Each structure stands twice: as structure tokens, then as C-alpha cells.
XYZ file of C-alpha atoms in Angstrom:
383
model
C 117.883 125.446 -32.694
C 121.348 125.782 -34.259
C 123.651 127.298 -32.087
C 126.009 129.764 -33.438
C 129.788 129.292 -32.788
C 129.945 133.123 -32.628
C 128.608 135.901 -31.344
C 128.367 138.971 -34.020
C 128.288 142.088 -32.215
C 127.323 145.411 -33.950
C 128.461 148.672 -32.100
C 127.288 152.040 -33.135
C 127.860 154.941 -32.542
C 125.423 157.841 -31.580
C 124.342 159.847 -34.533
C 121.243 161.769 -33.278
C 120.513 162.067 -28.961
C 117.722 163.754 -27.952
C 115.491 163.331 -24.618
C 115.763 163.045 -21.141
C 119.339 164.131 -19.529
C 120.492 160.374 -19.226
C 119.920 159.198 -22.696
C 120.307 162.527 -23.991
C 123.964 163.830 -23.451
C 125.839 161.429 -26.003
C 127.284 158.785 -23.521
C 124.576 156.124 -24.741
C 124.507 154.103 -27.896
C 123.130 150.315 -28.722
C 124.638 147.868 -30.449
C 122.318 144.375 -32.072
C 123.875 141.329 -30.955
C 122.690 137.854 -32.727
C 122.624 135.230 -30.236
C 121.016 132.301 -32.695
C 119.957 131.341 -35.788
C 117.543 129.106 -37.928
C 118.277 127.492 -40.813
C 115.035 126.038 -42.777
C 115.387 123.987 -45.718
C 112.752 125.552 -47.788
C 113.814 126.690 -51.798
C 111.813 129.649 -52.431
C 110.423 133.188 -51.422
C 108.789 133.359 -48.025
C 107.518 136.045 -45.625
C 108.040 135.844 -42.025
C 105.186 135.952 -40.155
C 105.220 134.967 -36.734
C 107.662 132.997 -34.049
C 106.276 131.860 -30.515
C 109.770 131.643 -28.474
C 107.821 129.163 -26.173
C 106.619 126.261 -28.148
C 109.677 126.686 -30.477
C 106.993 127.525 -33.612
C 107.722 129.862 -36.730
C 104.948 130.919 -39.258
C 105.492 131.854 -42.760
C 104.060 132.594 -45.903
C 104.913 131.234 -49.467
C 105.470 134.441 -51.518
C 104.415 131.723 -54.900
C 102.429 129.548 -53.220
C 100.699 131.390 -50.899
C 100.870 128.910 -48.438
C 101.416 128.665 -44.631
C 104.202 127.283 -43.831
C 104.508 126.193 -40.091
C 108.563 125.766 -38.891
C 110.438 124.782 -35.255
C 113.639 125.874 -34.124
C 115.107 122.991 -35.417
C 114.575 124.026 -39.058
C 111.624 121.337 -39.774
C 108.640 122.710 -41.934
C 106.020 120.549 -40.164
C 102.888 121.712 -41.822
C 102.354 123.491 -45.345
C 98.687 123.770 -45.852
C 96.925 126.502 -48.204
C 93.909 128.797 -47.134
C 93.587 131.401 -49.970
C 91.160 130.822 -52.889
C 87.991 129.185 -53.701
C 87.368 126.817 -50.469
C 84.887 126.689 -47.563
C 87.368 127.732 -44.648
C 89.419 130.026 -46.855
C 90.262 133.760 -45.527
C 90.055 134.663 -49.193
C 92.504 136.016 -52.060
C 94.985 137.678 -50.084
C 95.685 138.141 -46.119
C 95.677 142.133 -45.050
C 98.942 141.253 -43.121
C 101.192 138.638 -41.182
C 98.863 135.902 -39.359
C 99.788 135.714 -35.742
C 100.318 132.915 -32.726
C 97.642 132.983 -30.607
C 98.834 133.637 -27.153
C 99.230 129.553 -26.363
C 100.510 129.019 -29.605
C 98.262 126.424 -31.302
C 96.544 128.388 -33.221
C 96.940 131.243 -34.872
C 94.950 134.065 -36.765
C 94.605 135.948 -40.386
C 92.786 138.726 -41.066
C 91.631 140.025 -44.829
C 89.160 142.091 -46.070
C 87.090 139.088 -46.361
C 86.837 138.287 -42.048
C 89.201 137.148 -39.550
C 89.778 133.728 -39.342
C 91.705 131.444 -36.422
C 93.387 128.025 -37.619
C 95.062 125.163 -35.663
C 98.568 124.392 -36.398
C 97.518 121.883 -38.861
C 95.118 123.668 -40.663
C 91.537 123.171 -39.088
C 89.220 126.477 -39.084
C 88.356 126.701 -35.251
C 86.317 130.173 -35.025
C 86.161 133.452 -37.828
C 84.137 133.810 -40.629
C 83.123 136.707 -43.012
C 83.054 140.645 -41.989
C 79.054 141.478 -41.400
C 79.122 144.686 -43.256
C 76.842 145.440 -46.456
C 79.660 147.440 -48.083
C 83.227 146.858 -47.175
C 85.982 149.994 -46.854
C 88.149 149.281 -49.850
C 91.846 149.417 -48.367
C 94.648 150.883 -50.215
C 97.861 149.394 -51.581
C 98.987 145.831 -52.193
C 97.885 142.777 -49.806
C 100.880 142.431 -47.790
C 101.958 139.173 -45.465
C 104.303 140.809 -43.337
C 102.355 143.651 -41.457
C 101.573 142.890 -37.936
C 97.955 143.437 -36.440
C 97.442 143.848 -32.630
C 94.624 142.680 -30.374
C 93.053 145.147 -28.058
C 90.188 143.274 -25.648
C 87.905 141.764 -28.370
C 88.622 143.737 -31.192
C 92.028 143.571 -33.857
C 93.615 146.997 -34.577
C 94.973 146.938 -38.139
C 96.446 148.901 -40.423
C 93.908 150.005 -42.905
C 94.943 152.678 -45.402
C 91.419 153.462 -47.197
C 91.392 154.433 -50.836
C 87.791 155.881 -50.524
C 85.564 156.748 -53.783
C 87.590 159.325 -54.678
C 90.953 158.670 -57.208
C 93.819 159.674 -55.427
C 94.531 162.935 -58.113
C 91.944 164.381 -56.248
C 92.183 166.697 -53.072
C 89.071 164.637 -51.817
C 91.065 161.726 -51.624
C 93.830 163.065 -49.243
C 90.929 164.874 -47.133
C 88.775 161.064 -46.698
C 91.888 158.837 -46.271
C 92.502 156.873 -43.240
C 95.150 154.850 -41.933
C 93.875 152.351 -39.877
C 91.089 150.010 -38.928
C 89.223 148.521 -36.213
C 87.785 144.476 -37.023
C 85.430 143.723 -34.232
C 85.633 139.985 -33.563
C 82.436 140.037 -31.904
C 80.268 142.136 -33.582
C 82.164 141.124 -36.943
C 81.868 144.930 -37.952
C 84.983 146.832 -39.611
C 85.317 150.622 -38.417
C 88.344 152.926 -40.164
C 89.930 155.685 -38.601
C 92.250 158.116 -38.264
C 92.825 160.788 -40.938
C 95.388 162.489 -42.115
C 96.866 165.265 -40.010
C 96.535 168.839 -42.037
C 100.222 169.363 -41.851
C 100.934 166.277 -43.506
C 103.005 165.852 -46.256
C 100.941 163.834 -48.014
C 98.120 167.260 -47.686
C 101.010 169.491 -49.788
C 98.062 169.545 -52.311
C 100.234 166.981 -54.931
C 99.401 163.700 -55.374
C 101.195 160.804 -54.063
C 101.443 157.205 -54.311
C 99.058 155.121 -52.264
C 102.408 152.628 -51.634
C 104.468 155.759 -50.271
C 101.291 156.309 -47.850
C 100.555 153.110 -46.170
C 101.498 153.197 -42.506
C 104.049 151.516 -40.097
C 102.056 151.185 -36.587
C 102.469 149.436 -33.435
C 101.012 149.693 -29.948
C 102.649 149.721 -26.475
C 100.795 151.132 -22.875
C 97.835 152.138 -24.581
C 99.159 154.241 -27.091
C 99.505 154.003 -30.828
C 102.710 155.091 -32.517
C 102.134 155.829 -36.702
C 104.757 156.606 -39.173
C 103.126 157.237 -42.548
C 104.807 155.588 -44.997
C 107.712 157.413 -46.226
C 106.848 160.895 -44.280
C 109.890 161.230 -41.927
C 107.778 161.940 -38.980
C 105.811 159.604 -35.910
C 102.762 160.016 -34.257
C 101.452 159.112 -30.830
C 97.903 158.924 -30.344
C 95.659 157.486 -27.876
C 94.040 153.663 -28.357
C 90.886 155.474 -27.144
C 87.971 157.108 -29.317
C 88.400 159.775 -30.089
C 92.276 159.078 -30.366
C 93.885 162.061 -29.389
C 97.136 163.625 -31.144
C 99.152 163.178 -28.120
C 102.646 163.883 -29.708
C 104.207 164.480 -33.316
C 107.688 164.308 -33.473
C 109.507 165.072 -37.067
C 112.613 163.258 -37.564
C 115.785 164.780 -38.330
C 117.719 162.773 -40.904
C 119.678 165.570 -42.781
C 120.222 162.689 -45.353
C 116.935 161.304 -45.486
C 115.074 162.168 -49.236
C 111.523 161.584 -50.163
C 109.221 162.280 -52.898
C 107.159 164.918 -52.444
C 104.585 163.869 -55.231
C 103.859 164.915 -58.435
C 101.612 167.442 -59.888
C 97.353 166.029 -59.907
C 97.098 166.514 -63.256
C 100.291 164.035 -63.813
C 98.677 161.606 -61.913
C 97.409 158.168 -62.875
C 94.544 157.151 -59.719
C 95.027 153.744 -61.633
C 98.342 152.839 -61.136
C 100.443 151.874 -58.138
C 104.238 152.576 -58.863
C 106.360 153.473 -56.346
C 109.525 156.060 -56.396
C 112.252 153.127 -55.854
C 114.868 155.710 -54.928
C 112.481 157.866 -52.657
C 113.348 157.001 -48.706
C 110.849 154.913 -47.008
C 109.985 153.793 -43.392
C 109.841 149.693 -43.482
C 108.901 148.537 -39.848
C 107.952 149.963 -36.565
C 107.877 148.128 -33.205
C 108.090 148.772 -29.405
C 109.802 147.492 -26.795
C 109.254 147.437 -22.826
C 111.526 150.672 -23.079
C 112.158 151.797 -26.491
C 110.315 152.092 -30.034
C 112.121 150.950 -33.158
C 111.907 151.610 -36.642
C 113.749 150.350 -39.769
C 114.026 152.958 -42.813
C 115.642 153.314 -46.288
C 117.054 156.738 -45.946
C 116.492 157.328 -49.947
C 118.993 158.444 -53.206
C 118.933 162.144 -54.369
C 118.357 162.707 -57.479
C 122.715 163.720 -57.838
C 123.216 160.048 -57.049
C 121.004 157.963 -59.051
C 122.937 157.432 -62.227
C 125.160 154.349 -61.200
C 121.355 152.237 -60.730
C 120.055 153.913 -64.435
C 119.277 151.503 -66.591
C 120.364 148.260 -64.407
C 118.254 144.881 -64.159
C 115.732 144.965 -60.972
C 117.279 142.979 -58.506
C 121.066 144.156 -59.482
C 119.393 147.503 -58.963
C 117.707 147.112 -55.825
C 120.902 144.835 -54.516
C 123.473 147.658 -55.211
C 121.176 150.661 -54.111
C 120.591 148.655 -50.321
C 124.723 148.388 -50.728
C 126.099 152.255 -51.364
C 122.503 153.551 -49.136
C 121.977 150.427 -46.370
C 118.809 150.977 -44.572
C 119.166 151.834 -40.871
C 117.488 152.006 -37.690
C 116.263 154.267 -35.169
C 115.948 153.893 -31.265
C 113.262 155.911 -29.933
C 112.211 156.504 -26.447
C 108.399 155.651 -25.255
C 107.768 159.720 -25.756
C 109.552 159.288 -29.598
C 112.914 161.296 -28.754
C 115.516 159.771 -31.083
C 118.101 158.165 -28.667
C 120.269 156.164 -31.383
C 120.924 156.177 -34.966
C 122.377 153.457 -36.869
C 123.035 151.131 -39.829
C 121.611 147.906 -39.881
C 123.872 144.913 -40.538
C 123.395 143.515 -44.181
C 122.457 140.590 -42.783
C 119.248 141.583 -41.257
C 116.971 142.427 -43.410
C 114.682 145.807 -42.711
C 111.646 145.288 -43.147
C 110.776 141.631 -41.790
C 111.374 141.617 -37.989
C 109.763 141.913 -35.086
C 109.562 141.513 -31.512
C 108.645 138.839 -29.285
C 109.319 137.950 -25.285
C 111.343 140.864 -25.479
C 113.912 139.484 -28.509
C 114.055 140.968 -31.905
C 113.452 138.017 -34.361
C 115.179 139.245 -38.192
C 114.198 137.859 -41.584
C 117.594 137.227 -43.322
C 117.438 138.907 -47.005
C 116.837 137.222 -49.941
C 120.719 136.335 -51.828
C 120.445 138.277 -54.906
C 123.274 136.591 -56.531
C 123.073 133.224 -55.829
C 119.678 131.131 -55.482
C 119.624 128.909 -51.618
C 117.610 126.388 -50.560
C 117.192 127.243 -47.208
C 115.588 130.844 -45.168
C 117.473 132.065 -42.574
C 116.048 133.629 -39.158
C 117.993 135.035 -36.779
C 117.311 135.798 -32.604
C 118.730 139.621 -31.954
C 119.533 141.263 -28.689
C 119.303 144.893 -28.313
C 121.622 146.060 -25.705
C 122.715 149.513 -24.039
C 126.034 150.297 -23.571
């Protein structure tokens, strides 16, 4: 691993403090420390995947390839192998989220809608095959390679928005939706779960955009924290049938604006095109202490004219620039303990946690094409 020669320390401070009496009275704030980096010599789009801290291994995805890419801490892409397509130990067209280390790291695991499949480090299939249903639940939104899936005793608990048979200008299709999914390894069966709750904002009886619904979920002591999608609000439930509501706690972001759909009869069930300037929750994750999500906090409509008219990326580039996305600390019971912006150098939506260190994605250089991805160790830290 290349060592930094500096330490970049980020201080904020507190913006929203709610809780307990410690944590709770405005003397506490965080502040995201990077303590390494990773260079990889790669030229291209990637997603970041995976990283085992203890065998020095990082797994990616080729966002034009498709393929896995298998890194060390050094920077070296070791392995590049491909798995999607027409082939005998293929996972199929698309993965349903980020593969993950096994817990030894020498292997590691995809799931699609096809099965769940287990691969050495050098591409061998070792153990998966095929879902054993007769008529699979058709899951909303685009494939994505970036969403992490969680293993609970024998079975993999996955985000799973389901679209359903109904069209989504329909009331029926708010009232069957659900948000996540069981894939039992053993009995190769695929169980979703999870409706929407009635005070929702996605049941205000408009229609919405399946991209605006999918969820942001982790796990931590055997509880399940949602956010749905760009609905400023999280969820606790239990990892237990019949998954009880245990708390809801609404978020308040005076600043924060989302898209409350559109009218049913306005709405197209056949196309997927997300409100660019609506706010949006990008990544949720748990520590030992605290939860964590990323979020775009949106543009109001008063604001929007600058980005009118401007080329995608210059768009997208200069929105993240005048609205950065930012994150929230949480407690374990979902009182907000910290607000703050995220360093442009981190990017919001690809990171996660491992051995108790924050791994970030750096973003993608909108104005000037590199041969190399960037990955960077974070410490979160109390003051």
C-alpha cells in the first residue's frame, strides 16, 4: 500500500444532535480522517466492490467490460476474468449487486436473479448454481454492482425492490411492492418481503419512479435499518419473520428536496428516468456504534437554472459542486448525532465498511480522463 505523506483531516461541525444526553447536547461532532490510499493502474470505469483488509485483496467491476477485476494494496490487478453472458459457470447478464469476500478471502460470491454463485480468486466456480423457483420475482430498477448483500446463517438478505404485475401508474403497484429479498443458499428458493409502510411517501397516491424507490439497507445486531430511496426517513425492523416495525425515524434536513411524483395518468410504467435534481439517499452502513448514510440533499426548483441546458457530466459535475452530498451519523436507535459534508474526494455512494474502517471509492475526474482508480482507507473519529 502507498503510504500517504499526509494526513487530511475533515472537522465538522454539528448541524443536527439528537439522542441520548451525551451525544445529544452539542459538544460532539466527527471528523473523516484518510489514513491511506490505493492507486490502481486501470484506464476505465469501475465499481468498487469489495476489500478484505487481511489478505490485502480489492474486488471490482468493469463498468464496460463487465469484468471482475481482482486488485492488492499494492495497486496490481492480478486477475481480470469475465462471468456474465452465455457460458457454463456464468451468474448471468447482470449481478443484483457488489460480489463479496468470503470470510477467508479466497473466494468470493455474486448473486443475480439468475442464482448465487461463489468463485475462487482466479475465476473457478466452486459451489452456486441457478435459483429453484418456477417463476422468478421480477426486481425493480437497473442491475447495479455496487449494492452490498449480507449473509444471515445460510441464507443472503438482499435488496430486492419487486416491480410485481402491476405498471407502476397503478395504486396496485405501490400496495404489492417490496423492498427486499431473502436467497436461500440451501434450499435455492427466493422469498421477497417487506412492503411499503402506509405512511410512505411513495403511498401519496402519485406515481413515482422505480429508481427514486429502490432501497439503501444494511444489518447490524439483528436488526435491519431501510432508507427508501430518496424518502428522507429510516426504518428499523427486526431480521426475524414477521419483521417487526421496531422504529421509524423521519429525518430533518430543512434543505433536503425530493420529488413527490407525478400525477398516474402522466406516468409512463415503461420508462425508468430519474428526477436528476430530486435529493436522494446513496449508501447506508453500520458501524460497531453508529449507522451511516451518504445523501444528495437535492436542487429546488428556484435553483436549477445554472445546470439548464448543460452537457451530462458538466451538469452532474457542477450540481455535486454548488449542492455536495453529505453524510449523516446515526446512533444504533437512528437519532441523528452529526451532520456533515463529505469531502469531494470521497465519493458518496461507493464505500463501505470493513474491520471497522470506512473504505471510499474516489470519483470519477470529470474533466480530465486518468489511468488509474483511486481507493482510499477512512477513519471515523469522535471528538
Amino acid at each position: 500500500m502507498r503510504q500517504l505523506l499526509f494526513l487530511l483531516t475533515v472537522s465538522f461541525g454539528i448541524l443536527a444532535c439528537k439522542g441520548n444526553e451525551s451525544e445529544s447536547s452539542g459538544n460532539v461532532s466527527f471528523e473523516l480522517s484518510i489514513i491511506d490510499s490505493i492507486r490502481i493502474d486501470y484506464l476505465g470505469m469501475a465499481n468498487l466492490m469489495d476489500v478484505h483488509p487481511e489478505s490485502k485483496r480489492i474486488l471490482l467491476m468493469s463498468s464496460q467490460t463487465r469484468e471482475f477485476l481482482l486488485a492488492d494494496f499494492n495497486g496490481n490487478i492480478l486477475q481480470s476474468f469475465s462471468k456474465s453472458g452465455d457460458m457454463p459457470d456464468s451468474y448471468g447478464v447482470f449481478p443484483l449487486g457488489a460480489g463479496k469476500f468470503d470470510p477467508d478471502g479466497t473466494s468470493f460470491t455474486v448473486i443475480s436473479n439468475q442464482g448465487v454463485y461463489t468463485y475462487s480468486l482466479d475465476g473457478k466456480l466452486l459451489i452456486g448454481g441457478k435459483h429453484q423457483e418456477n417463476e422468478m420475482p421480477s426486481f425493480a430498477g437497473r442491475a447495479s454492482a455496487d449494492q452490498e448483500f449480507y449473509w444471515l446463517k445460510n441464507k443472503i438478505l438482499t435488496v430486492g425492490a419487486g416491480r410485481g404485475v402491476y405498471p407502476r401508474n397503478t395504486p396496485e403497484f405501490y400496495n404489492a411492492y417490496t423492498s427486499l429479498a431473502w436467497f436461500d443458499t440451501l434450499e435455492r428458493k427466493v422469498v421477497s418481503f417487506l412492503p411499503l409502510d402506509e405512511n410512505s411517501l411513495f403511498k401519496n397516491g402519485k406515481g413515482h419512479d422505480i429508481a427514486h424507490m429502490i432501497p439503501r439497507m444494511t444489518v447490524s445486531n439483528d436488526q435491519i435499518y431501510v432508507i427508501q430511496g430518496i424518502e428522507p426517513a429510516m426504518k428499523i425492523y427486526a431480521s426475524e419473520p414477521p419483521y417487526t416495525l421496531i422504529r421509524k425515524i423521519n429525518f430533518d434536513v430543512p434543505d433536503y428536496f425530493v420529488n413527490e411524483g407525478e400525477e398516474m395518468k402522466s406516468v409512463d410504467p415503461r420508462m425508468i428516468n430519474p428526477d436528476v435534481y430530486s435529493g436522494i439517499f446513496e449508501n447506508l452502513k453500520a458501524t460497531d456504534d453508529y449507522v451511516l448514510t451518504s445523501f444528495f440533499p437535492g436542487i429546488p426548483e428556484t435553483q436549477r437554472a445554472p445546470y439548464e441546458g448543460l452537457p451530462w457530466m458538466e451538469m452532474m459535475s457542477a450540481m455535486r459542486k454548488d449542492f455536495p452530498p453529505r453524510m449523516l451519523v446515526l446512533s444504533k436507535d437512528g437519532e441523528v448525532v452529526d451532520e456533515f459534508v463529505l469531502p469531494a474526494n470521497l465519493r458518496d455512494k461507493q464505500w463501505l465498511i470493513r474491520d471497522g474502517q470506512l473504505w471510499f471509492f474516489k470519483p470519477t475526474n470529470l474533466d480530465k480522463e486518468e489511468d488509474f482508480l483511486t481507493i482510499y482507507q477512512v477513519k471515523l473519529s469522535k471528538n
